[in-house]
GROMACS .gro file of C-alpha atoms in nm:
model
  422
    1UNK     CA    1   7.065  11.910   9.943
    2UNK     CA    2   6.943  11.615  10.205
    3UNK     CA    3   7.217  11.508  10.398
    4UNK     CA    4   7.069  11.132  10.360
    5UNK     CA    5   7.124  11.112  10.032
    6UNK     CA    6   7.361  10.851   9.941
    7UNK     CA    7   7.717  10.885   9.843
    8UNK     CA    8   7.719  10.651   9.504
    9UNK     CA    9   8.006  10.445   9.451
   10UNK     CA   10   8.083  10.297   9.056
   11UNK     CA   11   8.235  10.046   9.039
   12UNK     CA   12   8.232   9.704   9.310
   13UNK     CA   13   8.583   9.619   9.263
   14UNK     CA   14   8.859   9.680   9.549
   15UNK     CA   15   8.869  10.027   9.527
   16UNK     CA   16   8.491  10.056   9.538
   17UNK     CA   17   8.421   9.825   9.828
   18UNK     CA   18   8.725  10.008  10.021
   19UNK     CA   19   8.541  10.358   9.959
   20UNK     CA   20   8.240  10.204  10.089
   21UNK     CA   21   8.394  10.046  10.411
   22UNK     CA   22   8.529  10.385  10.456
   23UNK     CA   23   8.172  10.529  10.475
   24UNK     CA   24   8.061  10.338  10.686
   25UNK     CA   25   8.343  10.407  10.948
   26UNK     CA   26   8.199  10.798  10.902
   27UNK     CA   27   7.854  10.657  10.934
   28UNK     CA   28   7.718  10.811  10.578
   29UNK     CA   29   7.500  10.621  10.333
   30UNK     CA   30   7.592  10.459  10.019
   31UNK     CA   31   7.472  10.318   9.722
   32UNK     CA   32   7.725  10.112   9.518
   33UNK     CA   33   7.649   9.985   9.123
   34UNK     CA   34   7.837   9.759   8.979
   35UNK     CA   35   7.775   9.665   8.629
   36UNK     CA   36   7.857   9.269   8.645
   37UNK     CA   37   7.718   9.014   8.855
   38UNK     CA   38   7.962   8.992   9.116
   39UNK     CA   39   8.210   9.214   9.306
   40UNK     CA   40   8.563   9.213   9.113
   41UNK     CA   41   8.372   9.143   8.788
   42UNK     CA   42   8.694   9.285   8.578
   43UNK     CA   43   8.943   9.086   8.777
   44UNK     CA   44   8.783   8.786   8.754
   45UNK     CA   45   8.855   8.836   8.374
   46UNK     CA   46   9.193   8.779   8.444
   47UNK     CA   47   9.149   8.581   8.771
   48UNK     CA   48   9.394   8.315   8.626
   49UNK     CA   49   9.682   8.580   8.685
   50UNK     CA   50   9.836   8.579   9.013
   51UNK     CA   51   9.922   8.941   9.129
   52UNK     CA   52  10.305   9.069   9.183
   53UNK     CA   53  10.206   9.245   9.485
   54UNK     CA   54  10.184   8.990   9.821
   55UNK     CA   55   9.838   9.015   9.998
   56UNK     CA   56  10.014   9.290  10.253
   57UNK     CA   57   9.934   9.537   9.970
   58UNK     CA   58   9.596   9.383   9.818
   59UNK     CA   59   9.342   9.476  10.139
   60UNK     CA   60   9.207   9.800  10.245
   61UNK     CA   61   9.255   9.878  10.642
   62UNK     CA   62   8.901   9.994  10.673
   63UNK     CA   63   8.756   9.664  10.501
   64UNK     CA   64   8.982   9.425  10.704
   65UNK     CA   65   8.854   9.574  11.007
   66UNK     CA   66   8.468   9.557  10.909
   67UNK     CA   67   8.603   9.174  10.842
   68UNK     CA   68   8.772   9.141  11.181
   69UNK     CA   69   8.482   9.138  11.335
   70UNK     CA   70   8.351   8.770  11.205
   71UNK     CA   71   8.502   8.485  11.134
   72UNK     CA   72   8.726   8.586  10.831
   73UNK     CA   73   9.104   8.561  10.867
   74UNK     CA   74   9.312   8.757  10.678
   75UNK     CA   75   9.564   8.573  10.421
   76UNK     CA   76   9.921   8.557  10.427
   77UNK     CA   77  10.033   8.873  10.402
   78UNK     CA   78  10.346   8.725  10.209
   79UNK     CA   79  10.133   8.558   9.997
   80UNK     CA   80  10.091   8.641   9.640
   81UNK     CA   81   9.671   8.625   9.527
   82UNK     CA   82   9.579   8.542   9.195
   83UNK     CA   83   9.307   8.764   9.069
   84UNK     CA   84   9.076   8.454   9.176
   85UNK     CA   85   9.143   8.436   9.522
   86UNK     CA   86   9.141   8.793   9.558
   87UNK     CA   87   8.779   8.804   9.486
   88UNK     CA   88   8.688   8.481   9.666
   89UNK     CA   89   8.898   8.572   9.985
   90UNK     CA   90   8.818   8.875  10.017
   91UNK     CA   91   8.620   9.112   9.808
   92UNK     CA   92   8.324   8.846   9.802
   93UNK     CA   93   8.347   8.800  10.154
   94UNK     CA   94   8.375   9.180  10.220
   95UNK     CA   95   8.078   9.239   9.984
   96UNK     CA   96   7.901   8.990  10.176
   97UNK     CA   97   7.836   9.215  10.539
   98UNK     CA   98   7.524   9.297  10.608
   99UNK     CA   99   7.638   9.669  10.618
  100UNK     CA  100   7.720   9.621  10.254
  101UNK     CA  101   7.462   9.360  10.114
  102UNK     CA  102   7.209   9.572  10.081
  103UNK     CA  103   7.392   9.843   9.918
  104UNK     CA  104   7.520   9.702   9.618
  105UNK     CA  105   7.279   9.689   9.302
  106UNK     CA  106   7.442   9.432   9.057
  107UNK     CA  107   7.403   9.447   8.677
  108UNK     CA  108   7.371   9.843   8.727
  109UNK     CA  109   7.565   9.962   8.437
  110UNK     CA  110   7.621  10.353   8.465
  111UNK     CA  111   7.439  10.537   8.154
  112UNK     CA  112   7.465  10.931   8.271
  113UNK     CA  113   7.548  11.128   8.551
  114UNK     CA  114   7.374  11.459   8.561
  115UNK     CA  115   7.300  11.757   8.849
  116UNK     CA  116   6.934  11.745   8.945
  117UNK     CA  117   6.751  11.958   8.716
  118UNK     CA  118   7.058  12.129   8.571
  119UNK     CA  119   7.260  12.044   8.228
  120UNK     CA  120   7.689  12.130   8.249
  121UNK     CA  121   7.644  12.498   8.118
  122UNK     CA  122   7.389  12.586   8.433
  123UNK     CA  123   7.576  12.714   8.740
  124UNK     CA  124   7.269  12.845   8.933
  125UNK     CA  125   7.284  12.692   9.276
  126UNK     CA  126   7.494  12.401   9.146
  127UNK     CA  127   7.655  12.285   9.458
  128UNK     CA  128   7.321  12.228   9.601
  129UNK     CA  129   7.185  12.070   9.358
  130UNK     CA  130   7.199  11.658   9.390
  131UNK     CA  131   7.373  11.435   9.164
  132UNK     CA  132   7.141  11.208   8.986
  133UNK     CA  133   7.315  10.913   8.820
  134UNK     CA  134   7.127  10.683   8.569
  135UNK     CA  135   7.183  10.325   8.530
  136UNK     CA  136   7.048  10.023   8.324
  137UNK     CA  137   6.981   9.780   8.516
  138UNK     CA  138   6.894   9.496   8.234
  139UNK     CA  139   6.721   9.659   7.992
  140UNK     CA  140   6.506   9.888   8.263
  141UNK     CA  141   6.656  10.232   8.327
  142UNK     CA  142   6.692  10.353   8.662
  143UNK     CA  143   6.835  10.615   8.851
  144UNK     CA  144   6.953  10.741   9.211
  145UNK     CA  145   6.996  11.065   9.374
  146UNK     CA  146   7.317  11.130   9.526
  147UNK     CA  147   7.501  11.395   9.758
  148UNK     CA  148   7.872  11.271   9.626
  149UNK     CA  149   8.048  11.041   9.347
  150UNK     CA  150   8.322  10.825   9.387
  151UNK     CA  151   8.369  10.676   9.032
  152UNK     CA  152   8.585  10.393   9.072
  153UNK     CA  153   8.469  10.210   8.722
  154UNK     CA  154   8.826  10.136   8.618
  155UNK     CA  155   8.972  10.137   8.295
  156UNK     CA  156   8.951   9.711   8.233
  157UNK     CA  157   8.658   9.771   7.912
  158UNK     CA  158   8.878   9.997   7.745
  159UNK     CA  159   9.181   9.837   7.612
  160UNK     CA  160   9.457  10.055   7.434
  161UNK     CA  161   9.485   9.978   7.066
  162UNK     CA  162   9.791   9.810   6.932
  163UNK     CA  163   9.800  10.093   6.650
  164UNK     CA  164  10.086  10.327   6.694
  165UNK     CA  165   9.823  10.606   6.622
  166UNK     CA  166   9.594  10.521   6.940
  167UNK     CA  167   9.296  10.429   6.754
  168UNK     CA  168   9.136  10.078   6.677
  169UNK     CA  169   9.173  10.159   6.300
  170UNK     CA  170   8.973   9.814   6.241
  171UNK     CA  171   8.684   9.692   6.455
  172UNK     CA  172   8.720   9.335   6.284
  173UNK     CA  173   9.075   9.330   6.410
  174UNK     CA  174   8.935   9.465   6.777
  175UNK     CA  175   8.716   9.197   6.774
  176UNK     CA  176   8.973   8.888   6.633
  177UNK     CA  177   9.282   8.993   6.913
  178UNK     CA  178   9.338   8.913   7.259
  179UNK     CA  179   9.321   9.242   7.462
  180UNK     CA  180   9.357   9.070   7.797
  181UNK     CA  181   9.573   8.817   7.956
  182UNK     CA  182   9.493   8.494   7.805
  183UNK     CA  183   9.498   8.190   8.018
  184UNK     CA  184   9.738   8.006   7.797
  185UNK     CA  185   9.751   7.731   8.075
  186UNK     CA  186   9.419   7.633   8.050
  187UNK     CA  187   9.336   7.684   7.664
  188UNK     CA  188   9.711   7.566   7.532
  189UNK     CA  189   9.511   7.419   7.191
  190UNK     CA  190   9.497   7.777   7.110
  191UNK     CA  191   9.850   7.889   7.125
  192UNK     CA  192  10.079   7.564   7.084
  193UNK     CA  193  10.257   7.539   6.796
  194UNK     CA  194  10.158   7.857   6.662
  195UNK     CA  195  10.300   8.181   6.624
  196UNK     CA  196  10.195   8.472   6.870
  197UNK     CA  197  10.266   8.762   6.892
  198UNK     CA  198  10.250   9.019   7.186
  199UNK     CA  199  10.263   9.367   7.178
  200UNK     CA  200  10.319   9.589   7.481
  201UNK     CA  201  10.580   9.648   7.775
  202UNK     CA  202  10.406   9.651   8.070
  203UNK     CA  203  10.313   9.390   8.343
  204UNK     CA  204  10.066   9.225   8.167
  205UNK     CA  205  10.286   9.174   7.805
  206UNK     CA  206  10.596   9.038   8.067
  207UNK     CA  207  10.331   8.742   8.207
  208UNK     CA  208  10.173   8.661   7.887
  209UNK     CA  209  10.541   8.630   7.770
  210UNK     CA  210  10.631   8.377   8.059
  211UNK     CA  211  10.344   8.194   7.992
  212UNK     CA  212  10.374   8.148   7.624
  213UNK     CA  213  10.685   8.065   7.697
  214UNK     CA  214  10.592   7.719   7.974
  215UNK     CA  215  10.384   7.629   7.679
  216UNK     CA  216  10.719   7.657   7.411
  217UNK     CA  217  10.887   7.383   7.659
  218UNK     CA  218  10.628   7.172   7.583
  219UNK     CA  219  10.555   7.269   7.252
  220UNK     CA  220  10.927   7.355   7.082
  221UNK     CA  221  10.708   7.439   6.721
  222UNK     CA  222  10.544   7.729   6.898
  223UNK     CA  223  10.705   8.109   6.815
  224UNK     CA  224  10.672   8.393   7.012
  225UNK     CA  225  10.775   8.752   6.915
  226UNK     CA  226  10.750   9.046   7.099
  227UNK     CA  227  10.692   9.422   7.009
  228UNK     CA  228  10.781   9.702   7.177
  229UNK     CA  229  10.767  10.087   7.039
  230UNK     CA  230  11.044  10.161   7.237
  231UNK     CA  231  11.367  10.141   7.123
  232UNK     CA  232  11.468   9.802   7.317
  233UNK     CA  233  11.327   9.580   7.590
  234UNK     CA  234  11.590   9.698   7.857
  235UNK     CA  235  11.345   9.977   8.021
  236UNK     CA  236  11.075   9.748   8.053
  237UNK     CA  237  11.302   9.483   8.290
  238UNK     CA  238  11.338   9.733   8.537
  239UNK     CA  239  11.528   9.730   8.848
  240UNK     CA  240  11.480   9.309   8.842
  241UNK     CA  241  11.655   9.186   9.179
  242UNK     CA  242  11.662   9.511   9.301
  243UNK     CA  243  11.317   9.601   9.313
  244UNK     CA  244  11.130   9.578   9.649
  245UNK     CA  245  10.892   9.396   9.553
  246UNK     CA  246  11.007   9.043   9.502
  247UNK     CA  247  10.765   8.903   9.245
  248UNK     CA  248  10.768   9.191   9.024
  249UNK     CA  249  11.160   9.246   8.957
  250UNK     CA  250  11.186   8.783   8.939
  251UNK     CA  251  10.888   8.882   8.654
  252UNK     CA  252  11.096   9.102   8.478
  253UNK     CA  253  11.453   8.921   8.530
  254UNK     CA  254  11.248   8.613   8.352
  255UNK     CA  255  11.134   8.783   8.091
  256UNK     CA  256  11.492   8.900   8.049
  257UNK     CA  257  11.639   8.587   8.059
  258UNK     CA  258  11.413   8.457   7.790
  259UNK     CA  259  11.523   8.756   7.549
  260UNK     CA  260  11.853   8.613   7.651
  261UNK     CA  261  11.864   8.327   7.589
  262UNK     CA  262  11.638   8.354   7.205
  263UNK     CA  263  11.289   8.161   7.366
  264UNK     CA  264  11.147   8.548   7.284
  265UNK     CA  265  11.206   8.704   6.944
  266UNK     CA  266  11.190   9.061   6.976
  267UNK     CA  267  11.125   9.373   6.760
  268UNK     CA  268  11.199   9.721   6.870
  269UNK     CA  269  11.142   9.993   6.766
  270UNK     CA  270  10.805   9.842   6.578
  271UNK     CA  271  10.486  10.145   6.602
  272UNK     CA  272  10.249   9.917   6.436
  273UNK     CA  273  10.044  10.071   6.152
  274UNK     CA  274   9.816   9.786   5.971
  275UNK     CA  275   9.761   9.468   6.067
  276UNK     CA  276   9.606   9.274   5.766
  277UNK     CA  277   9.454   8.899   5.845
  278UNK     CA  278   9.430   8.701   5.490
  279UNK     CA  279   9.153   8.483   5.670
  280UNK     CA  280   9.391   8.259   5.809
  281UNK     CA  281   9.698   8.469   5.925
  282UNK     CA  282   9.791   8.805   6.039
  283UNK     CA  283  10.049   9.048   5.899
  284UNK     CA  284  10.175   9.368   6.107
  285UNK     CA  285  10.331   9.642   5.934
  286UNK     CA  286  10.530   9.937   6.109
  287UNK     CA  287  10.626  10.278   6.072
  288UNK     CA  288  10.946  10.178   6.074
  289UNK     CA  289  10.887   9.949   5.722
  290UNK     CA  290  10.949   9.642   5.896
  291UNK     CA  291  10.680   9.352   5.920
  292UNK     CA  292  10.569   9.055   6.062
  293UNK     CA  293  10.426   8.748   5.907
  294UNK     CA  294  10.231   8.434   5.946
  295UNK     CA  295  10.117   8.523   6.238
  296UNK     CA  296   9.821   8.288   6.440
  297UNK     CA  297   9.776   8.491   6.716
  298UNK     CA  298   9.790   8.871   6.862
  299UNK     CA  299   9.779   8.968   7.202
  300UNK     CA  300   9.709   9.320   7.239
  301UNK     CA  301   9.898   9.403   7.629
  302UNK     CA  302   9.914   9.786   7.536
  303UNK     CA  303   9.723   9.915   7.858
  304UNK     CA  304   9.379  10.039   7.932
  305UNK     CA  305   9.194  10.409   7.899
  306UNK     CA  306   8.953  10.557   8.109
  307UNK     CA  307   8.551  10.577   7.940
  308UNK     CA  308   8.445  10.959   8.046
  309UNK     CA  309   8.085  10.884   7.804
  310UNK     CA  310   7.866  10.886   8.082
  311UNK     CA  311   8.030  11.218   8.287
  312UNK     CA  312   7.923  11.473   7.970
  313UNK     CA  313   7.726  11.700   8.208
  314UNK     CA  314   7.933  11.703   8.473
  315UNK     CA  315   8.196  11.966   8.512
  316UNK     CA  316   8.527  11.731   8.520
  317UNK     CA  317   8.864  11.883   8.395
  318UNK     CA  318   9.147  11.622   8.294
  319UNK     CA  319   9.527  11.661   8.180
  320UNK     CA  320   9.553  11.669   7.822
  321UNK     CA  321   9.839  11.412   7.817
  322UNK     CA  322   9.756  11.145   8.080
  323UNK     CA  323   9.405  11.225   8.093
  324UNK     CA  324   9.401  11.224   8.493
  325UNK     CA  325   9.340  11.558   8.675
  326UNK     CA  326   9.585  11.849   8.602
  327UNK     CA  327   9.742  11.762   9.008
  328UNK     CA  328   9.808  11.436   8.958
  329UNK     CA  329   9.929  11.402   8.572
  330UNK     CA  330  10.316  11.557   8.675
  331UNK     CA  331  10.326  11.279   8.957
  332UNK     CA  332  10.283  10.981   8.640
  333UNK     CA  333  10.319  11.103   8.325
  334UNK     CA  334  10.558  10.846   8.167
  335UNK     CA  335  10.704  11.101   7.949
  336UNK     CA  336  10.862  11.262   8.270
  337UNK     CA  337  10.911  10.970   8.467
  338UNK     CA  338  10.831  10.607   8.531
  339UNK     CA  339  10.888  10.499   8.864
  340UNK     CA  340  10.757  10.222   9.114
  341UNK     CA  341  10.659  10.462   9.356
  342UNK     CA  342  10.457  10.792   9.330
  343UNK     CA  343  10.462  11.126   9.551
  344UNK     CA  344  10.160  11.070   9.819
  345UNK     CA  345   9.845  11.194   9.705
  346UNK     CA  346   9.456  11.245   9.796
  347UNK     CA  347   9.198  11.472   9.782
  348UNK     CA  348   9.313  11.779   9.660
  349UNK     CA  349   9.519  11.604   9.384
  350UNK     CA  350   9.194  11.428   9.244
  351UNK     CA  351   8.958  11.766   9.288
  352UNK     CA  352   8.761  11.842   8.980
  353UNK     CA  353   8.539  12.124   8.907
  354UNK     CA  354   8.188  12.005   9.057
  355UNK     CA  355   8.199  11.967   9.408
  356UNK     CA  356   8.254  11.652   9.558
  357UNK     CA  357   8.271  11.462   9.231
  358UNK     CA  358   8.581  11.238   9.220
  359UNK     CA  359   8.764  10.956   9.019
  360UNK     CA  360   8.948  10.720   9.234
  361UNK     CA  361   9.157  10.398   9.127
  362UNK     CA  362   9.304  10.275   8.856
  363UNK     CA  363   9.075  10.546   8.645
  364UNK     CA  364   9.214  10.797   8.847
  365UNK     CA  365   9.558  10.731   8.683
  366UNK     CA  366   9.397  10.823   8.292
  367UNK     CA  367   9.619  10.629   8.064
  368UNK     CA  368   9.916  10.622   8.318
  369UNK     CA  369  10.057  10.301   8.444
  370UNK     CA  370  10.251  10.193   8.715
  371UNK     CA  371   9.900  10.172   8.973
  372UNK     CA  372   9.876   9.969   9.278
  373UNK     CA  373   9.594   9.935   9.450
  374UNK     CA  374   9.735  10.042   9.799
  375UNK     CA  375   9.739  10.368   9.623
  376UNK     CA  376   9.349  10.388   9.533
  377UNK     CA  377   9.308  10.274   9.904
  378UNK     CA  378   9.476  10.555  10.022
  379UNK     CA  379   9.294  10.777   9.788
  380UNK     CA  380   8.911  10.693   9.870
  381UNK     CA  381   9.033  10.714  10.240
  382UNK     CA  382   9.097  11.087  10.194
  383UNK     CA  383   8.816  11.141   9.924
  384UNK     CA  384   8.579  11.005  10.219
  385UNK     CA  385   8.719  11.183  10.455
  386UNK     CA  386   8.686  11.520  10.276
  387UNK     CA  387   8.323  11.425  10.197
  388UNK     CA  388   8.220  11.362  10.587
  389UNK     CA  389   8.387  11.699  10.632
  390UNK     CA  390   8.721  11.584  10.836
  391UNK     CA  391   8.959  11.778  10.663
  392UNK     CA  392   9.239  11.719  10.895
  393UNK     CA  393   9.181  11.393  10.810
  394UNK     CA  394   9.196  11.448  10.473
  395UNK     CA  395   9.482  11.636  10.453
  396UNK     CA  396   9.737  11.352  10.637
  397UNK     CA  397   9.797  11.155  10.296
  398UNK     CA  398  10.026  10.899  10.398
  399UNK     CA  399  10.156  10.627  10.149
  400UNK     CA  400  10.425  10.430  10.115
  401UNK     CA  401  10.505  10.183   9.812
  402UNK     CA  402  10.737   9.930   9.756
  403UNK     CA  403  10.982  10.117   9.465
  404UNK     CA  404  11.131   9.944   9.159
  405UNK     CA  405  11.479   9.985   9.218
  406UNK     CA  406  11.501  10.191   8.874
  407UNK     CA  407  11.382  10.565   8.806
  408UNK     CA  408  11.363  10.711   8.497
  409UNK     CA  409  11.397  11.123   8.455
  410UNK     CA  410  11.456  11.298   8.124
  411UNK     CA  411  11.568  10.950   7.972
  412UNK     CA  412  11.874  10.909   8.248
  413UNK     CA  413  11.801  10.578   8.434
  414UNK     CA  414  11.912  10.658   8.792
  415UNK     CA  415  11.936  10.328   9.035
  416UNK     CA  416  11.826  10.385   9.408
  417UNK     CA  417  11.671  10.738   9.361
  418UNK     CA  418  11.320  10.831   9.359
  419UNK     CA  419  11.228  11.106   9.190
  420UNK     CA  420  10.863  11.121   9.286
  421UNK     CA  421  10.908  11.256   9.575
  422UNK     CA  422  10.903  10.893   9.789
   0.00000   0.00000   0.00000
């Protein structure tokens, strides 16, 4: 296999670009397709939300040093981005060099990835063979030789379902909910004096929450419940003050606060099986027998899964639980543990079966949560590595996150103690 062919990157958002900047350090050639029209096309979906994490832990080391060397200055690393600025101060700028210009190929939405001339059940000389990856680019089909993958597509098209079961048991219902974080500032007509209701207990239910809740001040008429499948909200408040990283723990001491003090009505357990909408209002039902009426709006905050469609004929093996590879599932499986911080990891965590194929970011992590993207930097820096053949290099996984201030093993909370290894 050529040594000039390209490594292909999917996926333009930070963990793509970073991979890229990486590549050039080593010198290799790149291709990078990005389905939307701009770099960060799934953040800008929810550029209205400003990130927990402070700049510090938002920009890749490689990148800001391809940056350093114009006119760019690097934000405030105290600073907290909103998924706006992000984009506009620094992936946009970043995607802007002239050594990566001309490498991105916009409106390239991946189709297939395939070995040249081989199907998944032929091994004959399989490691030689290139990787050809096929893309629409519009309605033309294209495609592009390559001598490694980095998928970095994300997870952001592929919301969870709010069903207890895991499936969208209704496409009309898909189609009528909010899967995303909805900028209640700037469209209040469509939540105020209504009553919404949002299901999930990550990050993303905890800011729709607080933002619901700005609009309640205003608008006293408006109701807001909250579901949860676990058995109470405390686990999803986490460490609060005592987390290290500031915004996260004052996002979770506000949501508790508003439990407190009644703003949020919540319902826990509630594993939500139907959701019936009468044409004008929704009613949830739960396994439990309890429901939920008159309801205007649902916001759907259960999390994202990764979209393995287009990797059929390539050999990629995944954990049966978390659907990451078998390495790195024991590091994040929820069901173990759920902590702020996870065991560092590169490379060999994140092997699969074909030879230098890899899935790196927030994908990486299956239908885990709990990703930053300081770790995805640190992952395409040693999946590069390992590609330009500097396996020292590769090896040295250093990473170092700010923790929660909470861990959670076999259902025992345990307060200043990692267990992943941290």
């Amino acid at each position: 296999m050529s040594n000039q062919l390209p490594v292909v990157i999917i996926g333009g958002g930070p963990v793509g670009l970073a991979a890229a900047a990486h590549l050039v350090e080593y010198g290799l050639p790149f291709v990078i397709l990005e389905k939307g029209e701009s770099v960060g096309s799934n953040i800008l979906e929810w550029g209205h939300v400003q990130l927990f994490s402070p700049w510090e832990y938002n920009t890749n080391q490689a990148a800001t040093k391809l940056l350093s060397e114009t006119e760019w200055q690097h934000p405030d690393k105290d600073k907290l981005p909103t998924g706006q600025e992000l984009v506009n101060d620094y992936l946009k700028p970043l995607s802007q060099l002239q050594v990566m210009q001309e490498k991105i190929r916009f409106n390239s939405k991946v189709v297939a990835l395939t070995k040249d001339g081989a199907d998944k059940l032929k091994s004959d000389n399989r490691n030689e063979r290139a990787f050809v990856v096929h893309y629409k680019n519009g309605s033309k089909l294209e495609k592009v030789r390559a001598s490694a993958i980095i998928d970095a597509s994300g997870t952001w098209q592929n919301p969870n379902p709010p069903y207890a079961d895991g499936v969208w048991l209704d496409s009309s219902i898909r189609d009528s909910v909010h899967t995303n974080i909805p900028a209640v500032k700037q469209q209040p007509e469509v939540f105020k004096d209504k009553h919404a209701v949002v299901i999930g207990s990550g990050h993303s239910a905890l800011n729709t929450l607080l933002n619901l809740a700005e609009l309640k001040a205003d608008f006293p008429s408006t109701k807001i419940s909250w579901i949860l499948r676990r058995e109470s909200p405390v686990s999803a408040f986490g460490g609060e003050e005592q987390d290290q990283l500031a915004a996260r723990g004052a996002l979770r001491s506000s949501a508790h606060k508003l439990v407190e003090q009644g703003v949020i009505d919540v319902s826990a357990p509630f594993n939500v099986e139907a959701i019936d909408y009468d044409g004008s209002k929704y009613t949830l039902s739960s396994k439990e027998g309890n429901v939920i009426s008159s309801v205007d709006e649902i916001i759907v905050n259960t999390g994202a899964r990764p979209d393995f469609s287009f990797l059929r004929e390539v050999r990629y093996v995944i954990d049966p639980i978390v659907e990451s590879t078998p390495a790195l599932a024991p590091l994040i499986d929820p069901n173990l543990h759920s902590c702020g911080t996870v065991r560092p990891h590169g490379e060999e965590e994140l092997r699969h079966p074909e030879s230098n194929f890899y899935v790196a970011g927030v994908k990486s992590y299956g239908r885990a949560p709990t990703f930053l993207l300081a770790t995805g930097y640190e992952q395409v820096r040693s999946i590069v590595a390992s590609i330009a053949g500097d396996a020292e290099s590769a090896k040295q996984v250093k990473l170092k996150l700010p923790e929660t201030g909470v861990c959670k093993t076999n259902i025992v909370t345990v307060k200043q103690q990692s267990c992943c290894g941290c």
